Coordinates of C-alpha atoms (C1' of nucleotides) in Angstrom, one line a residue:
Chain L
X1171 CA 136.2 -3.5 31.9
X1172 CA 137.3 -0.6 33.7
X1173 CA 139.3 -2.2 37.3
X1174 CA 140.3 1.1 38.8
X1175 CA 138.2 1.9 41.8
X1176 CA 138.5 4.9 43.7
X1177 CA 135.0 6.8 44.6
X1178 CA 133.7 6.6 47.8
X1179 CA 131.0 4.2 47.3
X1180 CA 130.8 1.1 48.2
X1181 CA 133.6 -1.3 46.5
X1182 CA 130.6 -3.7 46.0
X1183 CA 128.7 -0.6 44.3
X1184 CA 131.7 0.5 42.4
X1185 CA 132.3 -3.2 41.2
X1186 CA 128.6 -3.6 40.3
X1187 CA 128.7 -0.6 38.4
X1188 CA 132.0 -1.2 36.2
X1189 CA 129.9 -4.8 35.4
X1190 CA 126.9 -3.1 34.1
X1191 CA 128.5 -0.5 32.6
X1192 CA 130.7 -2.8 30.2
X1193 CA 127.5 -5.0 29.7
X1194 CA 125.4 -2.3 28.3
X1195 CA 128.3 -0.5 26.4
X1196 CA 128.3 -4.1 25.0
X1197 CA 131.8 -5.5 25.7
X1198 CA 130.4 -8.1 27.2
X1199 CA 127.2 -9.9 25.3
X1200 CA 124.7 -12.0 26.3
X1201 CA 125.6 -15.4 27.5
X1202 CA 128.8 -14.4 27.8
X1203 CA 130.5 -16.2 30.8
X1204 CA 131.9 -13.2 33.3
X1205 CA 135.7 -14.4 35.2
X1206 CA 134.6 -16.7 37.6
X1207 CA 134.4 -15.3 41.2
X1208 CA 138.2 -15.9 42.0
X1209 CA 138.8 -13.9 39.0
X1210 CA 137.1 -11.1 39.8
X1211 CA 138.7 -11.0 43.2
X1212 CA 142.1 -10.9 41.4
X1213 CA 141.2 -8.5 39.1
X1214 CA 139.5 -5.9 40.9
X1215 CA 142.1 -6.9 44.4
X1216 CA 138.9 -7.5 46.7
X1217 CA 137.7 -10.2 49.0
X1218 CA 135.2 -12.8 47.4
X1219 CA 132.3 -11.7 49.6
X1220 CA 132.8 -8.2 48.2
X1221 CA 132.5 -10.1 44.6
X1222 CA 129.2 -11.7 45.5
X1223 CA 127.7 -9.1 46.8
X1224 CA 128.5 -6.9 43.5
X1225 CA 126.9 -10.0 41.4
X1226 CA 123.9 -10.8 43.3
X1227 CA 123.1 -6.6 42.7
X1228 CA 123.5 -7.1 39.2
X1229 CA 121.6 -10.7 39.6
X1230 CA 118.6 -8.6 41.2
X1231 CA 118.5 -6.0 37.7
X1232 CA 118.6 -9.6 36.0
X1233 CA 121.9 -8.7 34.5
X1234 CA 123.6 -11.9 34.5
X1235 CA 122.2 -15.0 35.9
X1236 CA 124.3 -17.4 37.6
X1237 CA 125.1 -21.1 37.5
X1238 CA 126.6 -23.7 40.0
X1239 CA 129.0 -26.7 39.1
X1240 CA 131.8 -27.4 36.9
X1241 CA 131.0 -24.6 33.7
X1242 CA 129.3 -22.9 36.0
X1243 CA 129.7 -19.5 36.8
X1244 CA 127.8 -15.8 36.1
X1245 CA 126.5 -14.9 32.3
X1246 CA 125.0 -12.1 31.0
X1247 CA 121.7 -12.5 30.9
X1248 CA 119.5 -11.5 27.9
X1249 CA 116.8 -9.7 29.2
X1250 CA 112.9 -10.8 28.7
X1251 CA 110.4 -9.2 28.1
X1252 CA 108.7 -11.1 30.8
X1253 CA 111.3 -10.0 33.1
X1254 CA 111.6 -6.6 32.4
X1255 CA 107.7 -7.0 33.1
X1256 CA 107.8 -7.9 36.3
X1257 CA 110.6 -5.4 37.0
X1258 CA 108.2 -2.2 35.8
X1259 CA 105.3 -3.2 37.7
X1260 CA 107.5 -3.2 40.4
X1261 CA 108.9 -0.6 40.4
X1262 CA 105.7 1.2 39.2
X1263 CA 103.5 0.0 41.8
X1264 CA 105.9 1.5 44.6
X1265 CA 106.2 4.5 42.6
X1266 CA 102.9 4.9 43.3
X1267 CA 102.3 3.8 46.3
X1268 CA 105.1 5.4 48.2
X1269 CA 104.8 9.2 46.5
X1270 CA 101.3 10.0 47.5
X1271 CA 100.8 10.1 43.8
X1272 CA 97.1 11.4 43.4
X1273 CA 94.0 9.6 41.7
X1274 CA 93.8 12.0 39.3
X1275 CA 97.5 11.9 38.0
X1276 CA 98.2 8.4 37.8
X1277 CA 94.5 8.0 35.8
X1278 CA 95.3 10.5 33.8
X1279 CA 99.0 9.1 32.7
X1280 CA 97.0 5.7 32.3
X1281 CA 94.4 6.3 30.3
X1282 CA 96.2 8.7 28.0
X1283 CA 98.7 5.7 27.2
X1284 CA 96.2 3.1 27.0
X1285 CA 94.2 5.7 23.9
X1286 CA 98.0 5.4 22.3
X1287 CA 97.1 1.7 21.9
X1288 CA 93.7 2.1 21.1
X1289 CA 93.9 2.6 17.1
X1290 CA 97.0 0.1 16.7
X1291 CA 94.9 -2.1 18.8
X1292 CA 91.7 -1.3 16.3
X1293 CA 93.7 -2.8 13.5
X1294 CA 95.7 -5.5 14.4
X1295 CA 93.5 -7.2 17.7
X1296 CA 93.6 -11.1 17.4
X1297 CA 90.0 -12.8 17.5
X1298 CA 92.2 -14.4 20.8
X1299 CA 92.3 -10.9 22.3
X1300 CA 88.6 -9.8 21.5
X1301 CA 87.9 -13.0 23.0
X1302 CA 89.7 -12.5 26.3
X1303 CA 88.0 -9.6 26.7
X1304 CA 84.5 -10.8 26.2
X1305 CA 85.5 -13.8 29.1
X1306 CA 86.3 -10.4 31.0
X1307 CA 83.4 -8.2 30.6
X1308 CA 81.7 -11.6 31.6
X1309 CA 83.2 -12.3 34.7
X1310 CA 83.1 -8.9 35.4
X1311 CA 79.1 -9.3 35.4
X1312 CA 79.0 -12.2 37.4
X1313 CA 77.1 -11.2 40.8
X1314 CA 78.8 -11.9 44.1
X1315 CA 82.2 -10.5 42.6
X1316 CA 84.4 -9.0 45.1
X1317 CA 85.9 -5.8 44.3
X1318 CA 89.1 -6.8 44.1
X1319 CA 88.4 -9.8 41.9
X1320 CA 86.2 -6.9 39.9
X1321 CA 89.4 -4.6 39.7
X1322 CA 91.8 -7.8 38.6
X1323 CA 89.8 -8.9 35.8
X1324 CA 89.6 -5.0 34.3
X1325 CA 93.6 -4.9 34.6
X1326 CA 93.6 -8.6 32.8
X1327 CA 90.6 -6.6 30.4
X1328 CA 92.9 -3.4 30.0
X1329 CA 96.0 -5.7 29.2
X1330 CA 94.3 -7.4 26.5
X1331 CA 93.5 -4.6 24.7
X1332 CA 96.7 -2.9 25.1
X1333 CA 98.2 -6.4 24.0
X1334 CA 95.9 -6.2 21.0
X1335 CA 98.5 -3.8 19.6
X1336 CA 100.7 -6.5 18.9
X1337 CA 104.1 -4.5 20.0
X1338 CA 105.7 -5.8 22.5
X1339 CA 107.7 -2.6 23.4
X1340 CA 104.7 -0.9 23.7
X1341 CA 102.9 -3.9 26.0
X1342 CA 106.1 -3.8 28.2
X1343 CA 105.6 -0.3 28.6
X1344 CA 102.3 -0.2 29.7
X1345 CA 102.4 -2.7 32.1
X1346 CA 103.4 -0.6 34.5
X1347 CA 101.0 2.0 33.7
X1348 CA 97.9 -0.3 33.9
X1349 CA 98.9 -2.7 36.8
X1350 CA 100.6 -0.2 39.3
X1351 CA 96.9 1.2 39.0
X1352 CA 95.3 -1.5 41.0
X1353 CA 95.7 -0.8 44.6
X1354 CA 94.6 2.7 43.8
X1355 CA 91.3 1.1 41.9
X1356 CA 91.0 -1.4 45.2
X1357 CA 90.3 1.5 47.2
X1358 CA 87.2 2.5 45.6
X1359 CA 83.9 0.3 46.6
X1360 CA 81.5 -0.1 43.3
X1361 CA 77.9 -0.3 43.6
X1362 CA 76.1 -2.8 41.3
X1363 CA 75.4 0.7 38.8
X1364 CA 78.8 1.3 38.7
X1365 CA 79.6 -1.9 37.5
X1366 CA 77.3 -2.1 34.9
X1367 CA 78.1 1.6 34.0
X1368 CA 82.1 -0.2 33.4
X1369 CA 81.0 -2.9 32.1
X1370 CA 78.6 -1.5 29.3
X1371 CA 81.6 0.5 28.4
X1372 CA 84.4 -2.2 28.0
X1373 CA 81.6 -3.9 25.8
X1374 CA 81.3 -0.9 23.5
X1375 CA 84.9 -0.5 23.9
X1376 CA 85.4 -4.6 22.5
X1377 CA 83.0 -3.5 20.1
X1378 CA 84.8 -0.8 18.9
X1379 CA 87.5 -2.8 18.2
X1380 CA 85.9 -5.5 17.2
X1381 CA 85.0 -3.2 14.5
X1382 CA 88.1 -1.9 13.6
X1383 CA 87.1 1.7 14.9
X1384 CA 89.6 3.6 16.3
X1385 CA 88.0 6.6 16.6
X1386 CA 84.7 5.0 18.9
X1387 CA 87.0 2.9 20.8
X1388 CA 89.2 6.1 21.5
X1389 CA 86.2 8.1 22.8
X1390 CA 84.6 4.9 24.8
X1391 CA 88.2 5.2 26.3
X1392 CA 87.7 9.1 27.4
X1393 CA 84.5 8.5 28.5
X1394 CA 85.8 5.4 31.1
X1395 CA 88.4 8.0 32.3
X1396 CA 85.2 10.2 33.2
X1397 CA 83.9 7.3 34.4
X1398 CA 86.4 6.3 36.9
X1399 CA 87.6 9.6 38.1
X1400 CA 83.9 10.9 38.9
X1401 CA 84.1 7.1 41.3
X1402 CA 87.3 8.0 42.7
X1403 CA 86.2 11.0 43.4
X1404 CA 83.3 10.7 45.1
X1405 CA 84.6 7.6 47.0
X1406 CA 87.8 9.6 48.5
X1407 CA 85.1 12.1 49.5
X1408 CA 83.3 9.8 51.0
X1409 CA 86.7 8.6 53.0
X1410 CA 86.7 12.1 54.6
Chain R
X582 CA 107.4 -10.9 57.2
X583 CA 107.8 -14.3 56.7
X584 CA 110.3 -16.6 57.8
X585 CA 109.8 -19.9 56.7
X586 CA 111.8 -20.9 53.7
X587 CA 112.0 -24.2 51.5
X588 CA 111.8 -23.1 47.7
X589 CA 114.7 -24.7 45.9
X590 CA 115.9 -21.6 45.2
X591 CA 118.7 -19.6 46.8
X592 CA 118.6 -18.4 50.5
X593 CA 119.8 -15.4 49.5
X594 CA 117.2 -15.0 46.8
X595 CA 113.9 -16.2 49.3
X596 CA 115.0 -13.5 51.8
X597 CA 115.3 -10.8 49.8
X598 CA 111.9 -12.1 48.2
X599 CA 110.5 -12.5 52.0
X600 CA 111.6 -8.5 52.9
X601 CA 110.8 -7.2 49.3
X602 CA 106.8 -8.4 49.8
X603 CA 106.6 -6.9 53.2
X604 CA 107.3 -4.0 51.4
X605 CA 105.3 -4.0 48.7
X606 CA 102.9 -5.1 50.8
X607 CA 103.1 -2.1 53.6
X608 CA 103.8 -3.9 56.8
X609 CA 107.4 -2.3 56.0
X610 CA 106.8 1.2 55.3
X611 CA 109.0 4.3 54.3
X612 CA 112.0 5.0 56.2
X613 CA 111.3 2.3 58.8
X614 CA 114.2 0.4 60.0
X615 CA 114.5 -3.4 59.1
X616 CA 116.3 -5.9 61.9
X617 CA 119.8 -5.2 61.8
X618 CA 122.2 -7.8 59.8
X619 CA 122.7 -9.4 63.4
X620 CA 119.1 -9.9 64.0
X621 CA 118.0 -10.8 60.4
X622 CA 120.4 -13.8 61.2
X623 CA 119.1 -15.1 63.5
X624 CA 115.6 -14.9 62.4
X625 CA 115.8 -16.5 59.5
X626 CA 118.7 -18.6 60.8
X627 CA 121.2 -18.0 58.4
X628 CA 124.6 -16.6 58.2
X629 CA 125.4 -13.0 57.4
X630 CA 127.0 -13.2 54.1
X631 CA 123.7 -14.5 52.9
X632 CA 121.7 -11.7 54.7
X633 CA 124.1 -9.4 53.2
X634 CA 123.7 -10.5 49.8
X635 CA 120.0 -10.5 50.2
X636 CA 120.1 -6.9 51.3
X637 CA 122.2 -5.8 48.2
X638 CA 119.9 -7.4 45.9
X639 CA 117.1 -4.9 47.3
X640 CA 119.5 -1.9 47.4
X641 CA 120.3 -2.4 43.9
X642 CA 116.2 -2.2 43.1
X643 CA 116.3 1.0 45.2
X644 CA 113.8 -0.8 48.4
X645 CA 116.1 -0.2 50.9
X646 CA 119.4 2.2 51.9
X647 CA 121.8 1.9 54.3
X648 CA 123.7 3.5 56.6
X649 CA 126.8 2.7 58.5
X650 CA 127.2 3.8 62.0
X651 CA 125.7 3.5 65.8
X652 CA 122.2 4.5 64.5
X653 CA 122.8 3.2 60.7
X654 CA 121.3 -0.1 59.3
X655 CA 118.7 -0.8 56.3
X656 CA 115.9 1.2 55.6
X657 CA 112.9 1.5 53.7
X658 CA 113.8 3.9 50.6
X659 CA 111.1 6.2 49.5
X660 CA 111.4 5.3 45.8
X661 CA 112.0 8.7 44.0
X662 CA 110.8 9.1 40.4
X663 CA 114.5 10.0 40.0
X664 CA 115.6 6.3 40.3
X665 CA 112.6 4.8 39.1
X666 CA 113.6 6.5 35.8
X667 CA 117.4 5.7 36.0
X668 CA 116.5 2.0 36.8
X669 CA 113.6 2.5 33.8
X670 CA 116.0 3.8 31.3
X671 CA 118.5 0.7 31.7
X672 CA 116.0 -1.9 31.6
X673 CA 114.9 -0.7 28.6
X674 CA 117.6 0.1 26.9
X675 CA 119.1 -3.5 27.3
X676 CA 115.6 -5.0 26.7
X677 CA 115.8 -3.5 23.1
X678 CA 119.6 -3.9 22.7
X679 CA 119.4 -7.7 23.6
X680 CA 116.2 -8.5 21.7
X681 CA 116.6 -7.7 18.1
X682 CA 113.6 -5.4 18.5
X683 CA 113.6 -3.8 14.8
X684 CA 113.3 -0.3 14.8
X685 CA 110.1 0.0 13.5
X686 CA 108.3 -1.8 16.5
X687 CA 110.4 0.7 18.7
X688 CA 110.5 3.7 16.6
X689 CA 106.4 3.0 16.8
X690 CA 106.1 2.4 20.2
X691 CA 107.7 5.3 21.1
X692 CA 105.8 8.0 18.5
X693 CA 102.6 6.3 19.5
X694 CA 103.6 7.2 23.5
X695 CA 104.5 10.6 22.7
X696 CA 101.6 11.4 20.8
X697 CA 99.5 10.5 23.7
X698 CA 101.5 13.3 25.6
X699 CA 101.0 15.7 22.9
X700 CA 97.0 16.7 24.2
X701 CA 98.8 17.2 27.5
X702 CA 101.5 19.6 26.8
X703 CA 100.0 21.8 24.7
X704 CA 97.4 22.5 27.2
X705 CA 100.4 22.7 30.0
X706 CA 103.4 23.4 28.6
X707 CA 105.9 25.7 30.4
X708 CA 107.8 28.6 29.0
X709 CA 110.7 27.1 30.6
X710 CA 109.8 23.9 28.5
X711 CA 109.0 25.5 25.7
X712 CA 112.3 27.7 25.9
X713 CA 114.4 24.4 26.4
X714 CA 112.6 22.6 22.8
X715 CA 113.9 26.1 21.3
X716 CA 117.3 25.7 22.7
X717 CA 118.0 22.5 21.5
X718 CA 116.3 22.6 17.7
X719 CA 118.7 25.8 17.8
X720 CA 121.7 23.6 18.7
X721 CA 120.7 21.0 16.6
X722 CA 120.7 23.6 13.5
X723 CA 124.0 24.3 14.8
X724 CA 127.0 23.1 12.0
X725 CA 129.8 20.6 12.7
X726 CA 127.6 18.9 15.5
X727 CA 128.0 15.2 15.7
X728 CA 125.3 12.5 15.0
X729 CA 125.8 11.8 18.1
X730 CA 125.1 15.2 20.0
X731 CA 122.6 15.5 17.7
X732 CA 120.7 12.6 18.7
X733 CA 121.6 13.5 22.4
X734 CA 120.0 16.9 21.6
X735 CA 116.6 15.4 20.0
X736 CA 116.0 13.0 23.1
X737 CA 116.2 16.4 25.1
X738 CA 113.5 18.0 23.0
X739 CA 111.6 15.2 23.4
X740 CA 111.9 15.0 26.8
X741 CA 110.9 18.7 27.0
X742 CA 107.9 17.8 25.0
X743 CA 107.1 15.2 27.2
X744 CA 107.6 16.7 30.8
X745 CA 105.4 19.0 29.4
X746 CA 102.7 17.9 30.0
X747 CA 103.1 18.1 33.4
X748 CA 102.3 14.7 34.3
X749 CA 105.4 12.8 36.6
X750 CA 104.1 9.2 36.1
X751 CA 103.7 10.3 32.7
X752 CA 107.3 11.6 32.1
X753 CA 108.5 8.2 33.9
X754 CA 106.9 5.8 31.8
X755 CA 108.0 7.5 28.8
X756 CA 111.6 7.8 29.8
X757 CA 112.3 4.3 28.9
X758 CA 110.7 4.8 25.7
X759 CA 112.5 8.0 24.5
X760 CA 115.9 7.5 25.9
X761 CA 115.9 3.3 24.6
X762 CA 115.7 4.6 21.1
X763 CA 118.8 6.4 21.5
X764 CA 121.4 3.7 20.6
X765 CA 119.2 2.8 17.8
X766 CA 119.3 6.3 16.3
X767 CA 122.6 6.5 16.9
X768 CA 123.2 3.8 14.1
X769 CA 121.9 6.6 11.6
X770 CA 124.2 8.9 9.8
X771 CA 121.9 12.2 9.0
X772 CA 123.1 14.2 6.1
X773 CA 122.8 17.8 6.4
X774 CA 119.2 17.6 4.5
X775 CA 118.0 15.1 6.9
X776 CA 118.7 17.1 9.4
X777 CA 117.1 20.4 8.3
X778 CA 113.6 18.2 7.9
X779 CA 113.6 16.8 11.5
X780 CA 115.2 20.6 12.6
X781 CA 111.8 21.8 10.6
X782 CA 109.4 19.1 12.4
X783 CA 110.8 20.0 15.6
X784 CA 110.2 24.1 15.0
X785 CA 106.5 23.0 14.0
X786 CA 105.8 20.9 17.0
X787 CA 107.7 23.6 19.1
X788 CA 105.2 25.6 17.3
X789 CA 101.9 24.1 17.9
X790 CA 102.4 23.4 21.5
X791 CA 103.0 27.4 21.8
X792 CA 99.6 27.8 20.3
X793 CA 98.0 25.3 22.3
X794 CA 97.2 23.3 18.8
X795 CA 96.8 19.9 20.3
X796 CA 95.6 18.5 17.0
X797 CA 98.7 20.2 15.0
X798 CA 101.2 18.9 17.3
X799 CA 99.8 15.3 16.6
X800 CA 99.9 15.5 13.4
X801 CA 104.1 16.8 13.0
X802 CA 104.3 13.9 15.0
X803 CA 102.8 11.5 12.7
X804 CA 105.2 13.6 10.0
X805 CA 108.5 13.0 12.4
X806 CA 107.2 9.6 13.0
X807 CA 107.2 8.6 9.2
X808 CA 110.4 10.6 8.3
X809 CA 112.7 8.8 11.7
X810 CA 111.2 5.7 9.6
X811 CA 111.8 6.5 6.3
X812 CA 115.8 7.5 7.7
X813 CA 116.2 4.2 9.3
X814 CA 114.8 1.8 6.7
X815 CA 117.5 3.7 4.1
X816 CA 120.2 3.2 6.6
X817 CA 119.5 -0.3 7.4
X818 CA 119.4 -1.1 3.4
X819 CA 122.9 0.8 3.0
X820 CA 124.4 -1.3 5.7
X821 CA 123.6 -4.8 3.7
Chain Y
dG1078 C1' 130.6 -48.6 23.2
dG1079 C1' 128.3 -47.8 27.4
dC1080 C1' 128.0 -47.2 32.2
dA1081 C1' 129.7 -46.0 36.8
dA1082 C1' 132.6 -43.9 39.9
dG1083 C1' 135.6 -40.3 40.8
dT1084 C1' 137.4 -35.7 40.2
dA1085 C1' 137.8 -30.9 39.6
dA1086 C1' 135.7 -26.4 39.2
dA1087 C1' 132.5 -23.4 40.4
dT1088 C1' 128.9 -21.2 43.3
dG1089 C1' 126.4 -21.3 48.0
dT1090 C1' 126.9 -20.9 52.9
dC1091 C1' 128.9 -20.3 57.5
dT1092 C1' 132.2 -18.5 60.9
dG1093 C1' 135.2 -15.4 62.9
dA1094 C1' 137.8 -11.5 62.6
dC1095 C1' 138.9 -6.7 61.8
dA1096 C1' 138.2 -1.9 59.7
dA1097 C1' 135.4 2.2 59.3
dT1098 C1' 131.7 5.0 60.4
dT1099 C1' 128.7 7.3 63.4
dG1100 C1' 125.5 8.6 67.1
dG1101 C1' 125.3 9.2 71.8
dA1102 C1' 127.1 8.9 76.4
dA1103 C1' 130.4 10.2 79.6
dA1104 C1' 133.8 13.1 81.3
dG1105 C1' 136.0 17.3 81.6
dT1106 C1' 136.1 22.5 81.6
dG1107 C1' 134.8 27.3 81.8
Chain G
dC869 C1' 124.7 25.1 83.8
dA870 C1' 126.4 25.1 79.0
dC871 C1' 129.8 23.6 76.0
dT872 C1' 133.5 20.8 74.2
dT873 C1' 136.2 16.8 73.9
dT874 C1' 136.8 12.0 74.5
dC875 C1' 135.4 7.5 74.5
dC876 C1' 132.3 3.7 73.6
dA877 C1' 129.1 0.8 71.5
dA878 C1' 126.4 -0.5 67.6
dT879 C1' 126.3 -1.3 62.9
dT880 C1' 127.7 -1.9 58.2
dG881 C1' 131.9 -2.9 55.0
dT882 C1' 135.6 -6.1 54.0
dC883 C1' 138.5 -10.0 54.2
dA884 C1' 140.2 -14.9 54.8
dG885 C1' 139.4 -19.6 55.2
dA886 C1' 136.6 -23.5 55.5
dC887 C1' 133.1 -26.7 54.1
dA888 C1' 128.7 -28.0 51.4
dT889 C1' 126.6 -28.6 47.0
dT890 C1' 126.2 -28.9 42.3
dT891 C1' 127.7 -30.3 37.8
dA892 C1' 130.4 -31.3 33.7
dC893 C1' 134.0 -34.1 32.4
dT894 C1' 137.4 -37.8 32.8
dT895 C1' 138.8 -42.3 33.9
dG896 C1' 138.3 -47.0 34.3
dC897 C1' 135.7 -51.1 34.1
dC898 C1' 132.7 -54.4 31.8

DNA sequence: GGCAAGTAAATGTCTGACAATTGGAAAGTG
DNA sequence: CACTTTCCAATTGTCAGACATTTACTTGCC
């Protein structure tokens, strides 16, 4: 690990940085136990407050993960999928929402990731996934729905069938995609029709799949792009 | 924001949660100016170190900045796609390093992801982009070139192929997804006819995308996707 | 052998101090 | 008045020392 510091950054930065550097060159490994605090300050000749500041940045990327008491101390963390998750929607989500990222683009990113899915999804689905999105389309049609519980249940619809893949890399990936979409989807107000207009196409979409059809479940897929953008679209017109 | 805390977890960690939703959640928005250190003290009663180290742990997801000085402080960061990919890129790189992901759920996540791109670019594809996929098969036909520049070069064509289609949330999700593989191709050594075969996939994608052939593009793709596969698996047995 | 108390190591938090940076106010100057 | 220089105050960055809390391990007792 490299202990000479001289940019003109932060020492906390520069400490944080020479950390996650030799954890992802792979001189340190998972589990590993990093020098205890004291150590570090030794090593790298700062305070311990400048220390702790340069592990709880790296404990934020969950890095390392820390541990009180006696064999206590930091330790590289391996990395989840669940966590790096939670850090993509995130960081997806703002993305979005802070870059005036239009309807159109984000959509179209979505969707033409989600059709990437579609024909791995066409082979390998679990009866488990088909059914989770049946119990979707069906909440989806229960009346009295709010919109935003009607948007939540097509993300957890959307996730199952990009989960139906079975590749985890792929479900990691598109997390952000599909979730980060949802305050832009809570913006639109959906008449009763254009529920049913959804719902009658995640059902031939299910069935699709259900089927083992990649090609029908690839074009149901276009055709709910056409679907949603034509409801963006005439509900940010109706904004103005 | 709030200020009540009593998880069991760190103070550090709940107010950095606390400021983190405001954000997310827009009663903090873009460039505003949070408390200073002074003030976030006292309302959340707590010393500074542990504001401090709250504070890093959301400059080190890129949520806030700060600034030294009379007028300085933290500040809400407009989240660029610049860092979103950087902070992208690491995740998934150590996501696949620390999880024994084999190569063929990565090497298929990834083809499956850039095919869905493919559609895009060749109806939008720059010269400039197209220009850069020529520069880099040329440099990869180039002799004495390491496996390594090599497989630096090829994640540029990639990317080229990618940012071609125009689409910046698109080009961001996939960033993870090209630039993860990296390592992993790096653990191929490419003989000289290995190399002419991707060089000759590349020249046809660069190809198709010129001519607009959406459906020609896709299907090289397939082609590099099965040949990257076919490399690896023969690496991988030599190693045992 | 098993249980309890104690101990040491480590992180978590607080306090107070000083350094470094920076914008703006005040003072001086033509 | 306009312009420059000086100074000041606010704010973050860093350090040192103290104490609290947690936890594994050791020691001693039964």
């Amino acid at each position: 690990m490299k202990t000479d510091l001289n940019e003109n950054e932060d020492l906390s930065t520069q400490i944080a940085e020479a950390i996650r550097d030799a954890i992802i060159e792979g001189s340190l490994i998972v589990d590993q136990r990093l020098p205890s605090e004291a150590e570090l300050c030794e090593k790298f000749d700062v305070g311990r407050s400048t220390v702790r500041e340069a592990l709880k940045r790296l404990a934020a990327q969950n890095l390392i993960r820390t541990q009180r008491g006696a064999a206590g101390g930091a330790f590289v963390n391996r990395m989840s999928f669940e966590e790096a998750y939670d850090q993509q929607i995130t960081t997806s989500t703002l993305l979005l929402s802070m870059n005036r990222v239009d309807f159109e683009t984000a959509c179209e990113a979505r969707y033409a990731l989600e059709r990437s899915c579609a024909p791995l999804s066409a082979q390998r689905r679990t009866p488990d996934q088909l059914a989770t999105m049946r119990a979707e389309i069906h909440r989806q049609s229960q009346p009295g729905l709010t919109d935003e519980a009607f948007c939540a249940s097509d993300v957890a619809f959307h996730r199952a069938l990009v989960d139906g893949a079975r590749n985890p890399v792929l479900s990691y990936q598109l997390a952000g995609a599909v979730e980060a979409m949802q305050p832009l989807m809570n913006m639109i107000t959906y008449t009763q029709r254009d529920r049913d207009r959804i719902i009658a196409l995640h059902s031939q979409i299910a069935d699709a799949l259900e089927a083992k059809d990649a090609a029908a479940a690839n074009a149901r897929l276009i055709d709910l792009e056409t679907e949603t953008l034509k409801l963006a679209k005439s509900a940010f017109a109706a904004r103005r």
